[in-house]
Coordinates of C-alpha atoms in Angstrom, one line a residue:
M285 CA -33.5 29.0 97.2
A286 CA -32.3 28.2 93.9
K287 CA -34.6 29.5 91.2
I288 CA -33.1 27.1 88.4
N289 CA -34.1 23.5 88.3
I290 CA -32.9 20.5 86.7
L291 CA -36.2 19.1 85.0
S292 CA -36.9 15.2 86.2
E293 CA -36.5 12.7 83.1
D294 CA -40.3 12.1 83.4
V295 CA -41.0 15.9 82.5
R296 CA -38.2 15.7 80.1
N297 CA -40.0 13.0 78.1
K298 CA -43.2 14.7 78.5
I299 CA -42.1 17.9 77.0
A300 CA -40.6 16.0 74.1
A301 CA -43.5 13.9 73.7
G302 CA -45.4 17.4 73.2
E303 CA -43.0 18.6 70.3
V304 CA -44.0 15.1 68.3
I305 CA -47.0 13.8 69.4
E306 CA -49.8 16.3 68.8
R307 CA -52.7 13.8 68.3
P308 CA -53.6 10.2 67.5
V309 CA -52.3 10.5 64.1
S310 CA -48.9 11.7 65.3
V311 CA -48.2 8.4 66.9
V312 CA -49.6 6.6 63.7
K313 CA -47.3 8.3 61.5
E314 CA -44.2 7.7 63.6
L315 CA -44.9 4.0 63.8
V316 CA -45.9 3.6 60.3
E317 CA -43.0 5.5 59.2
N318 CA -40.8 3.0 61.3
S319 CA -42.3 0.0 59.9
I320 CA -41.5 1.5 56.4
D321 CA -38.0 2.0 57.4
A322 CA -37.7 -1.3 58.7
G323 CA -38.6 -2.9 55.1
A324 CA -41.9 -3.9 55.9
D325 CA -44.3 -4.7 52.8
A326 CA -47.4 -5.4 54.7
I327 CA -48.7 -2.7 57.5
T328 CA -51.8 -3.2 59.6
V329 CA -53.3 -0.3 61.8
I330 CA -56.2 -1.2 64.4
V331 CA -57.6 1.9 66.4
E332 CA -60.6 2.5 68.7
N333 CA -62.3 5.3 69.3
G334 CA -60.3 7.7 66.9
G335 CA -56.8 6.5 68.2
K336 CA -57.4 7.7 71.7
D337 CA -58.1 4.3 73.7
L338 CA -56.1 2.3 71.1
I339 CA -53.5 2.6 68.2
Q340 CA -52.0 -1.0 67.2
V341 CA -49.2 -1.0 64.4
I342 CA -48.2 -4.5 62.9
D343 CA -45.6 -5.0 60.2
N344 CA -43.6 -7.8 58.8
G345 CA -40.4 -5.6 58.7
S346 CA -36.9 -6.7 60.0
G347 CA -37.7 -6.6 63.4
M348 CA -35.3 -6.0 66.5
D349 CA -33.6 -8.2 68.8
P350 CA -33.8 -7.9 72.4
D351 CA -31.1 -5.7 73.0
D352 CA -31.9 -3.1 70.3
A353 CA -35.7 -3.1 71.5
M354 CA -34.8 -2.0 74.7
L355 CA -32.1 0.6 73.2
A356 CA -34.9 1.9 70.9
L357 CA -36.8 3.2 73.7
E358 CA -33.9 5.1 75.2
S359 CA -33.9 8.9 74.2
H360 CA -31.8 10.0 71.3
A361 CA -31.6 6.2 70.2
T362 CA -31.6 5.5 66.6
S363 CA -30.4 3.4 63.9
K364 CA -30.8 5.5 61.2
I365 CA -27.7 8.0 61.7
R366 CA -24.0 7.3 63.0
N367 CA -22.4 10.7 62.6
L368 CA -22.8 14.3 61.8
D369 CA -22.5 13.8 57.8
D370 CA -25.4 11.1 58.2
I371 CA -27.8 14.2 59.0
V372 CA -27.2 15.8 55.5
H373 CA -27.9 12.2 53.7
I374 CA -30.9 11.2 55.4
S375 CA -32.8 8.6 52.9
S376 CA -34.8 7.1 55.7
L377 CA -38.2 9.0 56.9
G378 CA -36.9 9.9 60.4
F379 CA -34.3 9.3 62.6
R380 CA -35.4 11.1 66.0
G381 CA -34.8 9.0 69.1
E382 CA -37.5 10.7 70.9
A383 CA -40.5 9.0 69.2
L384 CA -40.7 5.7 71.0
P385 CA -39.9 7.0 74.3
S386 CA -42.0 10.1 73.9
I387 CA -45.1 7.9 73.1
A388 CA -44.5 5.3 75.6
S389 CA -44.2 8.4 78.2
V390 CA -48.1 9.6 77.7
S391 CA -49.4 6.0 77.0
N392 CA -49.6 2.3 78.1
F393 CA -46.8 1.4 75.4
T394 CA -46.6 -2.4 74.6
L395 CA -43.6 -3.4 72.2
L396 CA -43.4 -7.1 70.8
T397 CA -40.4 -7.5 68.2
R398 CA -38.7 -10.4 66.6
S399 CA -35.8 -10.2 64.1
N400 CA -34.9 -12.6 61.2
N401 CA -32.1 -14.2 63.0
M402 CA -34.0 -14.8 66.6
D403 CA -35.9 -17.9 67.3
T404 CA -38.1 -15.8 70.0
A405 CA -39.5 -12.5 70.4
V406 CA -39.2 -10.0 73.1
R407 CA -42.0 -8.0 74.7
I408 CA -41.7 -4.8 76.8
D409 CA -44.7 -3.0 78.4
I410 CA -44.1 0.6 79.7
N411 CA -46.7 2.6 81.6
S412 CA -46.5 6.4 81.2
G413 CA -42.9 6.5 80.8
K414 CA -42.1 3.6 83.5
L415 CA -40.9 0.2 82.4
K416 CA -43.5 -2.7 84.1
D417 CA -41.9 -5.7 82.5
V418 CA -39.6 -7.3 79.9
Q419 CA -40.2 -11.3 78.7
K420 CA -39.3 -13.5 76.0
T421 CA -42.4 -14.9 73.9
S422 CA -43.1 -16.3 70.6
S423 CA -44.3 -14.2 67.5
N424 CA -43.8 -14.1 64.0
C425 CA -40.9 -11.9 62.4
G426 CA -41.6 -7.9 62.4
T427 CA -43.0 -5.6 65.1
T428 CA -46.5 -4.9 66.8
I429 CA -46.9 -1.9 68.8
W430 CA -49.5 -1.1 71.3
V431 CA -50.6 2.2 72.6
R432 CA -53.4 2.4 74.6
G433 CA -55.0 5.6 76.8
L434 CA -53.0 8.2 74.9
F435 CA -52.7 11.6 77.3
K436 CA -54.8 9.7 79.8
S437 CA -51.9 10.6 82.2
L438 CA -52.1 14.2 81.1
P439 CA -55.9 14.9 81.1
A440 CA -55.0 18.8 80.2
R441 CA -53.7 17.6 77.0
R442 CA -56.1 14.8 76.4
K443 CA -59.0 17.2 76.6
F444 CA -57.6 19.1 73.6
L445 CA -58.2 16.1 71.3
R446 CA -61.3 16.4 68.9
S447 CA -64.3 14.0 68.3
D448 CA -63.5 10.3 67.6
H449 CA -64.7 11.1 63.9
V450 CA -62.2 13.9 63.3
E451 CA -59.4 12.2 65.0
L452 CA -60.1 9.3 62.6
R453 CA -60.5 11.7 59.8
H454 CA -56.8 12.6 60.3
I455 CA -55.8 8.9 60.2
L456 CA -57.6 8.2 56.9
K457 CA -55.9 11.4 55.3
Y458 CA -52.5 10.4 56.4
F459 CA -53.4 6.8 55.3
H460 CA -54.5 8.1 51.7
Y461 CA -51.2 10.0 51.2
Q462 CA -48.8 7.4 52.7
A463 CA -50.5 4.8 50.7
L464 CA -49.9 7.0 47.1
I465 CA -46.0 7.4 48.0
Y466 CA -45.4 3.4 48.9
P467 CA -48.0 1.7 46.3
S468 CA -45.7 -1.5 47.0
I469 CA -46.7 -1.7 50.5
T470 CA -50.2 -3.2 51.6
F471 CA -51.7 -1.0 54.1
K472 CA -55.1 -1.9 56.0
L473 CA -56.6 0.2 58.5
I474 CA -59.2 -1.1 61.0
A475 CA -61.0 1.1 63.0
D476 CA -63.5 -0.2 66.0
G477 CA -63.7 -3.5 64.5
K478 CA -64.6 -2.5 61.0
E479 CA -62.1 -2.5 58.0
K480 CA -61.9 1.1 56.8
L481 CA -59.3 0.5 54.2
N482 CA -57.4 -2.1 52.3
Y483 CA -54.8 -1.0 49.6
I484 CA -53.2 -4.3 48.1
A485 CA -49.6 -3.8 47.0
S486 CA -49.2 -2.9 43.3
D487 CA -46.0 -2.2 41.2
N488 CA -47.9 0.1 39.6
R489 CA -48.7 3.7 41.0
N490 CA -51.3 4.3 38.7
Q491 CA -53.5 1.6 40.2
R492 CA -52.7 3.0 43.7
M493 CA -54.2 5.8 42.4
S494 CA -57.3 4.4 40.9
D495 CA -57.7 2.3 44.1
I496 CA -57.8 5.5 46.2
F497 CA -59.9 8.1 43.7
G498 CA -61.6 5.5 42.0
S499 CA -61.4 4.0 38.6
S500 CA -62.3 7.2 36.5
F501 CA -59.3 9.2 38.0
F502 CA -57.4 9.2 34.9
S503 CA -60.4 9.9 32.5
D504 CA -60.9 13.0 34.4
D505 CA -59.7 16.3 33.3
I506 CA -56.0 15.8 34.6
I507 CA -52.6 16.8 33.2
E508 CA -49.5 14.6 33.4
V509 CA -46.5 16.5 34.2
S510 CA -42.6 15.9 34.0
G511 CA -39.9 17.9 34.6
S512 CA -36.2 18.1 35.7
S513 CA -33.1 20.2 36.3
G514 CA -30.0 18.4 37.0
E515 CA -30.7 16.2 39.9
Y516 CA -33.7 18.0 40.6
S517 CA -36.9 16.4 39.2
V518 CA -40.9 16.8 39.4
T519 CA -43.7 14.3 38.1
G520 CA -47.3 13.4 38.9
Y521 CA -50.8 15.0 37.9
I522 CA -52.5 18.6 38.1
F523 CA -56.1 18.9 37.2
G524 CA -57.1 21.1 34.3
L525 CA -59.4 24.0 34.5
E526 CA -62.3 22.7 33.9
E527 CA -64.7 23.4 37.1
R528 CA -66.8 20.2 37.5
R529 CA -68.8 19.3 40.6
D530 CA -67.0 15.7 41.0
K531 CA -63.2 17.1 41.1
L532 CA -61.1 16.1 44.2
I533 CA -61.0 19.3 45.6
D534 CA -59.2 18.4 48.7
A535 CA -56.7 16.1 46.8
Q536 CA -53.8 18.6 47.3
Y537 CA -50.5 16.5 47.7
A538 CA -46.9 17.1 47.4
F539 CA -44.3 14.5 48.2
I540 CA -40.7 15.3 48.5
N541 CA -38.0 12.4 48.7
G542 CA -40.9 10.3 49.9
R543 CA -42.4 12.6 52.8
F544 CA -46.2 14.2 52.6
I545 CA -44.7 17.9 52.8
N546 CA -46.9 21.0 53.7
D547 CA -44.2 23.4 52.2
K548 CA -44.8 27.3 51.4
T549 CA -42.3 27.2 48.3
V550 CA -44.0 24.2 46.9
K551 CA -47.4 25.8 47.6
H552 CA -46.6 29.1 46.1
S553 CA -44.8 27.8 42.9
I554 CA -48.0 25.9 42.0
K555 CA -50.3 28.8 42.7
S556 CA -48.2 31.0 40.7
A557 CA -48.0 28.6 37.9
Y558 CA -52.0 28.5 37.7
E559 CA -52.6 32.3 38.2
P560 CA -52.3 33.7 34.7
F561 CA -54.7 30.8 33.5
I562 CA -57.2 31.4 35.9
L563 CA -57.2 35.4 35.7
K564 CA -57.9 34.4 31.9
T565 CA -61.2 32.2 32.0
R566 CA -62.1 33.6 35.5
I567 CA -62.8 30.0 37.1
W568 CA -61.9 28.6 40.8
M569 CA -63.4 32.1 41.7
K570 CA -62.7 31.0 45.7
G571 CA -59.4 31.7 45.6
T572 CA -58.2 27.8 45.9
T573 CA -55.8 26.3 43.8
P574 CA -57.0 23.2 41.5
P575 CA -55.9 19.7 43.0
Y576 CA -52.4 18.3 42.4
I577 CA -50.5 15.3 43.3
L578 CA -46.8 16.0 42.6
F579 CA -43.5 13.8 43.3
I580 CA -40.5 15.9 43.8
K581 CA -37.0 14.6 44.2
V582 CA -34.4 16.7 46.0
P583 CA -30.5 15.8 46.5
P584 CA -30.9 15.0 50.2
T585 CA -27.6 17.1 50.6
Q586 CA -29.7 20.2 49.5
I587 CA -32.6 19.9 51.9
D588 CA -33.3 20.0 55.7
V589 CA -35.8 17.7 56.8
N590 CA -35.8 18.5 60.6
V591 CA -37.0 22.0 60.7
S592 CA -40.1 20.7 62.9
P593 CA -40.1 17.6 65.2
T594 CA -43.0 16.3 63.4
K595 CA -41.2 17.0 59.7
S596 CA -44.2 18.6 57.9
E597 CA -41.9 21.2 57.0
V598 CA -38.7 21.5 55.1
R599 CA -35.7 23.8 54.3
F600 CA -34.4 24.1 50.8
R601 CA -30.7 25.2 50.4
E602 CA -31.7 26.4 46.8
N603 CA -35.2 27.3 47.3
Q604 CA -35.3 29.4 44.0
K605 CA -34.3 26.4 42.1
V606 CA -37.1 24.5 43.6
H607 CA -39.5 27.3 42.9
A608 CA -38.4 27.7 39.1
L609 CA -38.6 24.0 38.4
I610 CA -42.3 23.6 39.5
F611 CA -43.4 26.7 38.1
E612 CA -41.8 25.8 34.4
T613 CA -43.1 22.6 34.6
L614 CA -46.6 23.3 35.5
S615 CA -46.7 26.2 33.3
R616 CA -45.6 24.4 30.3
A617 CA -48.2 21.7 30.9
L618 CA -51.0 24.2 31.5
K619 CA -50.0 26.1 28.1
R620 CA -50.1 22.8 26.0
Y621 CA -53.4 22.2 27.8
E622 CA -54.7 25.6 27.0
E623 CA -54.0 25.2 23.3
E624 CA -55.5 21.7 23.3
K625 CA -58.6 23.2 24.8
F626 CA -58.3 26.1 22.0
A627 CA -58.0 23.6 19.4
S628 CA -60.7 21.4 20.4
A629 CA -63.1 24.6 20.7
R630 CA -62.1 25.7 17.0
A631 CA -63.1 22.3 15.7
K632 CA -66.4 22.1 17.4
F633 CA -67.5 25.8 16.6
L634 CA -66.3 25.2 12.9
N635 CA -68.2 21.7 12.7
P636 CA -71.2 22.2 15.1
P637 CA -73.5 19.9 13.5
S638 CA -71.0 16.9 13.6
S639 CA -69.4 17.4 17.1
S640 CA -70.4 17.6 20.5
R641 CA -71.2 21.5 21.9
P642 CA -68.0 22.9 23.4
S643 CA -67.6 23.2 27.0
S644 CA -67.9 26.5 29.0
L645 CA -64.1 26.6 29.5
E646 CA -63.3 25.9 25.9
R647 CA -65.7 28.5 24.9
D648 CA -64.1 31.1 27.0
I649 CA -60.7 29.8 26.2
F650 CA -61.7 30.6 22.3
V651 CA -63.3 33.8 22.9
Q652 CA -60.4 35.2 25.2
N653 CA -57.6 33.8 23.6
V654 CA -55.9 37.2 24.5
E655 CA -53.0 37.7 27.4
V656 CA -54.5 39.2 30.5
P657 CA -52.0 41.6 32.3
R658 CA -51.1 40.9 35.8
Y659 CA -52.9 42.6 38.6
G660 CA -49.4 44.6 39.7
E661 CA -49.0 45.5 35.9
Y662 CA -52.7 46.8 35.8
K663 CA -52.3 48.9 39.0
K664 CA -48.9 50.4 37.7
E665 CA -50.3 51.1 34.2
H666 CA -53.2 53.1 35.6
A667 CA -52.1 54.5 38.8
N668 CA -53.8 57.8 38.6
L669 CA -57.2 56.5 38.1
F670 CA -56.5 53.6 40.5
Q671 CA -58.1 54.2 43.7
D672 CA -56.9 51.1 46.2
D673 CA -59.0 52.2 49.1
L674 CA -62.1 53.0 47.0
F675 CA -64.6 50.5 49.4
R676 CA -62.2 51.0 52.4
A677 CA -64.1 52.2 55.2
N678 CA -62.4 55.7 56.7
E679 CA -60.6 54.8 59.8
T680 CA -61.7 57.6 61.7
E681 CA -65.6 56.6 61.3
T682 CA -67.5 54.1 63.3
P683 CA -69.6 52.0 60.9
K684 CA -73.2 52.8 60.3
A685 CA -75.7 50.2 60.5
I686 CA -77.3 49.3 57.1
P687 CA -81.0 50.7 57.1
I688 CA -82.4 47.7 55.6
V689 CA -82.9 45.7 59.0
N690 CA -85.6 43.5 59.9
Q691 CA -86.2 45.5 63.0
E692 CA -88.4 42.9 65.0
L693 CA -85.4 40.4 65.2
S694 CA -82.6 42.8 65.1
D695 CA -82.9 43.5 69.0
N696 CA -82.7 39.7 69.9
D697 CA -79.4 38.3 71.6
D698 CA -79.7 34.8 70.1
Q699 CA -79.4 35.9 65.9
Q700 CA -76.5 33.8 66.0
E701 CA -77.7 30.7 67.3
I702 CA -78.9 27.8 65.6
F703 CA -82.7 28.4 65.8
D704 CA -85.4 25.7 66.5
D705 CA -88.7 27.5 66.9
M706 CA -90.2 28.1 63.8
P707 CA -89.7 28.0 59.9
N708 CA -88.7 31.4 58.5
D709 CA -91.1 31.6 56.3
A710 CA -93.5 32.3 59.0
V711 CA -91.3 35.1 60.4
S712 CA -92.6 38.5 60.1
Y713 CA -90.2 40.9 58.2
K714 CA -90.2 44.2 56.6
L715 CA -89.2 44.8 53.0
L716 CA -86.5 46.9 51.5
L717 CA -89.2 49.6 50.9
Q718 CA -92.7 49.6 51.8
N719 CA -93.5 49.6 48.2
E720 CA -92.2 47.7 45.4
E721 CA -92.4 50.3 42.8
E722 CA -90.1 52.6 45.0
Y723 CA -87.0 50.5 44.3
I724 CA -84.6 51.9 42.0
N725 CA -83.8 49.3 39.7
P726 CA -81.0 46.7 41.2
W727 CA -78.2 45.8 38.8
Q728 CA -75.5 43.1 38.8
L729 CA -71.8 43.9 38.6
H730 CA -69.9 41.0 36.8
N731 CA -73.2 38.8 37.7
T732 CA -71.9 38.2 40.9
Y733 CA -72.7 41.4 43.3
I734 CA -75.9 43.2 43.3
F735 CA -76.2 46.6 43.4
V736 CA -79.4 48.4 45.1
Q737 CA -79.8 52.2 46.0
V738 CA -81.3 52.7 49.4
E739 CA -82.4 55.9 51.1
D740 CA -79.1 57.2 52.3
G741 CA -76.2 55.7 49.8
L742 CA -75.6 52.3 48.2
V743 CA -75.9 48.4 49.3
I744 CA -73.8 45.8 47.9
I745 CA -74.9 42.2 48.3
D746 CA -72.9 39.1 47.4
Q747 CA -75.6 37.0 45.5
H748 CA -73.9 33.8 46.2
A749 CA -73.5 34.1 50.3
A750 CA -77.1 35.8 50.0
H751 CA -78.9 32.8 48.7
E752 CA -76.5 30.4 50.9
R753 CA -77.6 32.1 54.3
I754 CA -81.3 32.0 53.2
L755 CA -80.9 28.2 52.3
Y756 CA -79.1 27.6 55.4
E757 CA -81.8 29.1 57.4
K758 CA -84.7 27.0 55.8
L759 CA -82.5 24.0 56.1
I760 CA -81.9 24.4 59.9
H761 CA -85.6 24.7 60.5
R762 CA -86.4 21.7 58.5
S763 CA -83.8 19.8 60.6
S764 CA -85.7 20.9 63.7
G765 CA -89.4 19.6 62.3
A766 CA -90.3 22.2 59.9
P767 CA -92.0 20.3 56.6
A768 CA -89.5 19.7 53.7
T769 CA -90.2 20.7 50.2
R770 CA -89.1 17.8 48.0
Q771 CA -88.8 17.1 44.2
K772 CA -89.3 13.5 43.1
L773 CA -86.6 12.5 40.6
L774 CA -88.1 10.7 37.3
L775 CA -85.6 7.6 37.9
P776 CA -83.7 6.7 41.0
L777 CA -79.9 7.6 41.2
V778 CA -77.6 5.1 42.2
I779 CA -74.5 7.2 43.3
D780 CA -71.1 5.4 43.9
I781 CA -69.5 7.5 46.8
P782 CA -65.5 7.8 45.6
P783 CA -63.4 5.3 47.7
Y784 CA -61.1 8.5 49.0
I785 CA -64.1 9.8 51.1
A786 CA -66.4 6.5 51.2
S787 CA -64.4 5.5 54.2
E788 CA -64.5 8.5 56.2
I789 CA -68.4 9.4 55.3
R790 CA -70.1 6.2 55.2
E791 CA -70.8 5.8 58.8
L792 CA -71.6 9.5 59.3
V793 CA -74.3 9.1 56.8
D794 CA -75.8 5.9 58.5
E795 CA -76.0 7.5 61.7
N796 CA -77.8 10.6 60.4
W797 CA -80.2 8.9 57.9
E798 CA -83.1 10.7 59.4
I799 CA -81.6 14.1 59.5
F800 CA -81.1 13.7 55.3
E801 CA -84.5 13.0 55.3
K802 CA -85.8 15.7 57.2
I803 CA -83.8 17.8 55.2
G804 CA -85.4 16.8 52.1
F805 CA -83.3 13.7 50.8
V806 CA -85.1 10.3 50.6
L807 CA -82.2 7.8 50.4
K808 CA -81.8 4.0 50.2
K809 CA -78.9 1.8 50.8
F810 CA -77.7 -0.3 47.8
S811 CA -74.6 -2.4 48.0
G812 CA -71.1 -1.7 48.8
D813 CA -70.5 2.1 48.9
S814 CA -73.4 3.3 46.9
I815 CA -76.8 4.8 47.8
V816 CA -79.9 5.2 46.0
I817 CA -81.3 8.6 45.8
E818 CA -85.4 8.8 45.1
E819 CA -86.1 12.3 46.3
I820 CA -84.0 15.7 46.6
P821 CA -84.6 18.9 48.3
A822 CA -86.2 21.1 46.0
E823 CA -83.6 23.9 46.3
L824 CA -81.3 21.7 44.6
G825 CA -82.5 22.3 41.3
D826 CA -79.6 21.1 38.8
F827 CA -78.5 17.9 40.5
Q828 CA -76.1 17.1 37.6
G829 CA -76.8 13.4 37.6
G830 CA -76.1 13.1 41.3
K831 CA -72.7 14.6 41.1
V832 CA -73.9 17.5 43.5
F833 CA -74.6 14.9 46.3
I834 CA -70.8 13.7 46.1
D835 CA -69.9 17.3 46.2
I836 CA -72.2 17.9 49.6
L837 CA -70.7 14.9 51.0
K838 CA -67.1 16.1 50.4
Q839 CA -68.3 19.7 51.7
L840 CA -69.9 17.8 54.7
E841 CA -66.3 16.1 55.6
T842 CA -64.8 19.5 55.9
E843 CA -67.5 21.2 57.8
M844 CA -67.5 18.2 60.3
E845 CA -63.9 19.3 61.2
A846 CA -64.8 22.5 62.9
S847 CA -68.6 21.4 64.0
T848 CA -69.8 18.5 66.0
D849 CA -73.2 19.3 65.1
F850 CA -74.1 17.3 62.2
R851 CA -77.6 19.2 61.3
D852 CA -75.6 22.6 61.2
S853 CA -72.7 20.9 59.0
L854 CA -75.2 19.4 56.7
A855 CA -76.9 22.3 56.2
K856 CA -73.9 24.7 55.6
S857 CA -72.8 21.8 53.1
I858 CA -76.0 21.6 51.2
S859 CA -76.7 25.5 51.0
C860 CA -73.3 26.1 49.5
K861 CA -73.8 23.9 46.6
A862 CA -77.3 24.8 46.1
A863 CA -76.9 28.6 46.3
I864 CA -76.8 30.6 43.3
K865 CA -73.2 30.7 41.7
A866 CA -71.0 33.9 40.8
N867 CA -71.1 34.6 37.2
T868 CA -75.1 33.9 37.3
K869 CA -77.3 36.4 35.7
L870 CA -80.6 37.4 37.4
S871 CA -83.3 39.0 36.4
R872 CA -84.8 42.1 38.3
K873 CA -87.6 39.9 39.8
E874 CA -85.3 37.3 40.7
M875 CA -83.0 40.0 42.3
L876 CA -85.9 41.6 44.2
T877 CA -87.1 38.0 45.5
L878 CA -83.4 37.4 46.5
I879 CA -83.1 40.8 48.6
N880 CA -86.6 40.2 50.2
N881 CA -86.0 36.4 51.4
L882 CA -82.2 37.8 52.8
F883 CA -83.9 40.1 54.8
A884 CA -86.5 37.8 56.3
C885 CA -83.5 35.9 57.7
R886 CA -82.3 36.0 61.3
V887 CA -79.0 36.9 60.6
P888 CA -79.0 38.9 57.1
Y889 CA -75.7 40.1 57.3
F890 CA -73.7 37.0 57.2
C891 CA -73.5 34.0 55.5
P892 CA -73.3 30.4 57.3
H893 CA -69.8 30.8 57.8
G894 CA -69.3 33.9 59.2
R895 CA -68.3 35.8 56.0
P896 CA -69.9 39.5 55.4
L897 CA -72.5 39.4 52.5
I898 CA -73.3 43.1 52.5
V899 CA -70.9 46.1 52.0
K900 CA -72.7 49.7 52.3
M901 CA -71.6 53.1 51.1
T902 CA -73.3 56.2 52.4
L903 CA -73.7 59.2 50.2
S904 CA -71.1 61.0 52.3
D905 CA -68.8 58.3 51.4
F906 CA -69.3 59.0 47.8
E907 CA -69.2 62.7 48.3
K908 CA -65.7 62.4 50.2
K909 CA -64.5 59.9 47.2
F910 CA -65.3 62.6 44.7
K911 CA -63.9 65.5 46.8
R912 CA -67.4 67.3 47.5
L913 CA -66.6 66.8 51.4
V914 CA -63.3 67.5 52.9

């Protein structure tokens, strides 16, 4: 019997679908980009259950006549290229012929279209790749496509889709960046019968950016950038170095020739431009790059947009030229920004009575206006003193248990579970030492890490991660019924949720109002996307005029990507924003309280996201480093 088989057309189509269609947003992307290429200036998308049950795309583009409509559903059919030369001169958003037949092979697919030169429209119905019906009908000019029951014929694929909320969130994010790059098109999104987004067409991209990110976007700490080199150019906005609570942390968009691209070269050039400025002021401590929105133009002959079937990646023929242009453009802009901050700080320091106080960033730039050597240069210069493996465990040794342990709880198998029995205030635990006077004074390194001597060595604690763990466990217990500790605001705050997260998070808050109250918030609905806050959890000491609440909502949006348990996501979000930050000086009493509370936790060795928060070095580790032991 032959071992090599020719796959059937049905199987080939489903394999092709797997390359292009990963989830509902992939369908939305393919169909919306076809609408843009068809010249539409108004596009409406309707989805149900995160796009799993229905995706409908309506446009007023050029439409197709009956013959073209039938051909469009054949594999490798396209109107966007004619010959090999066209492949390296692509000016449209795509040409892959597999998109429509691939979508039709994994759904119940209906195409309704009418071209400008036709009096009647054509409707084509396809079920799981098989043609069911073709008929003439009436319709407006343009194209409407229905995609129902995505992957229902492939239950193994459908089970890998995430929750409706997560799938809808991907669609919303796609809408945001597509609306940014095409401000002249009206984009409307309706989900489960409710209008989520409605961006009205505008000739002004700045107006579209305000519609998405809020009217205060251009009054924020942003820097306009512009640079060119021959036919290459980069324009847009990057954020400055002021680390404020209401920043659009996830607004990192790079567009190349009208496409949203997730490209390593572009990301590396942006990060490299920021790096020396971040090192100088020790900000953005989590290692993330500040927000940016960049529009990059590259000659079509110098870019390959078909590296991946989904066109999410590109390949540059002059990779170094693109990297250098972005790096130099951003570096010049950040240098000007730094000089302006230095001048502002100088004026404020020289005229304190008549001017506002300098910000922490201005103070840092003014005081530390010196060049900081790169890490690589520092290591090379001090090679004889530098020990790269100082805190690296010996590979031949097995890690030893940290002696500071909550012994009553350490033997439990359910430490990693979300506990729902009793508040951790009531859990019995052992102190670090029996008598507080026996402590060797704890001390801080860079106001970030706490060093504590223990019986057989040294323990180092990340103060932010430790406090995050303490708060997380308290909040989990509250969501399970433990009484909340609240602080009442002197005046209720009205919080306007930024437009770009309001559409994604409004229903999530409405559905989980009770959990917010259990954890410690007293909220009331206002109008539109506004919420009134009357009381907040006691742990949120510095509420910053409500900006922390917006930051919690942003963090919550990220947490819900990985977990469907709302109380777990909310507890992680609040604890992350309420915990003691790096670069915060603590008194001896505060450090001791933090340590004792940490070891009252059920899981004292990891932050809520699983990152270790304690490092231990034994005396033998030190003796080996200093060659006392061989």
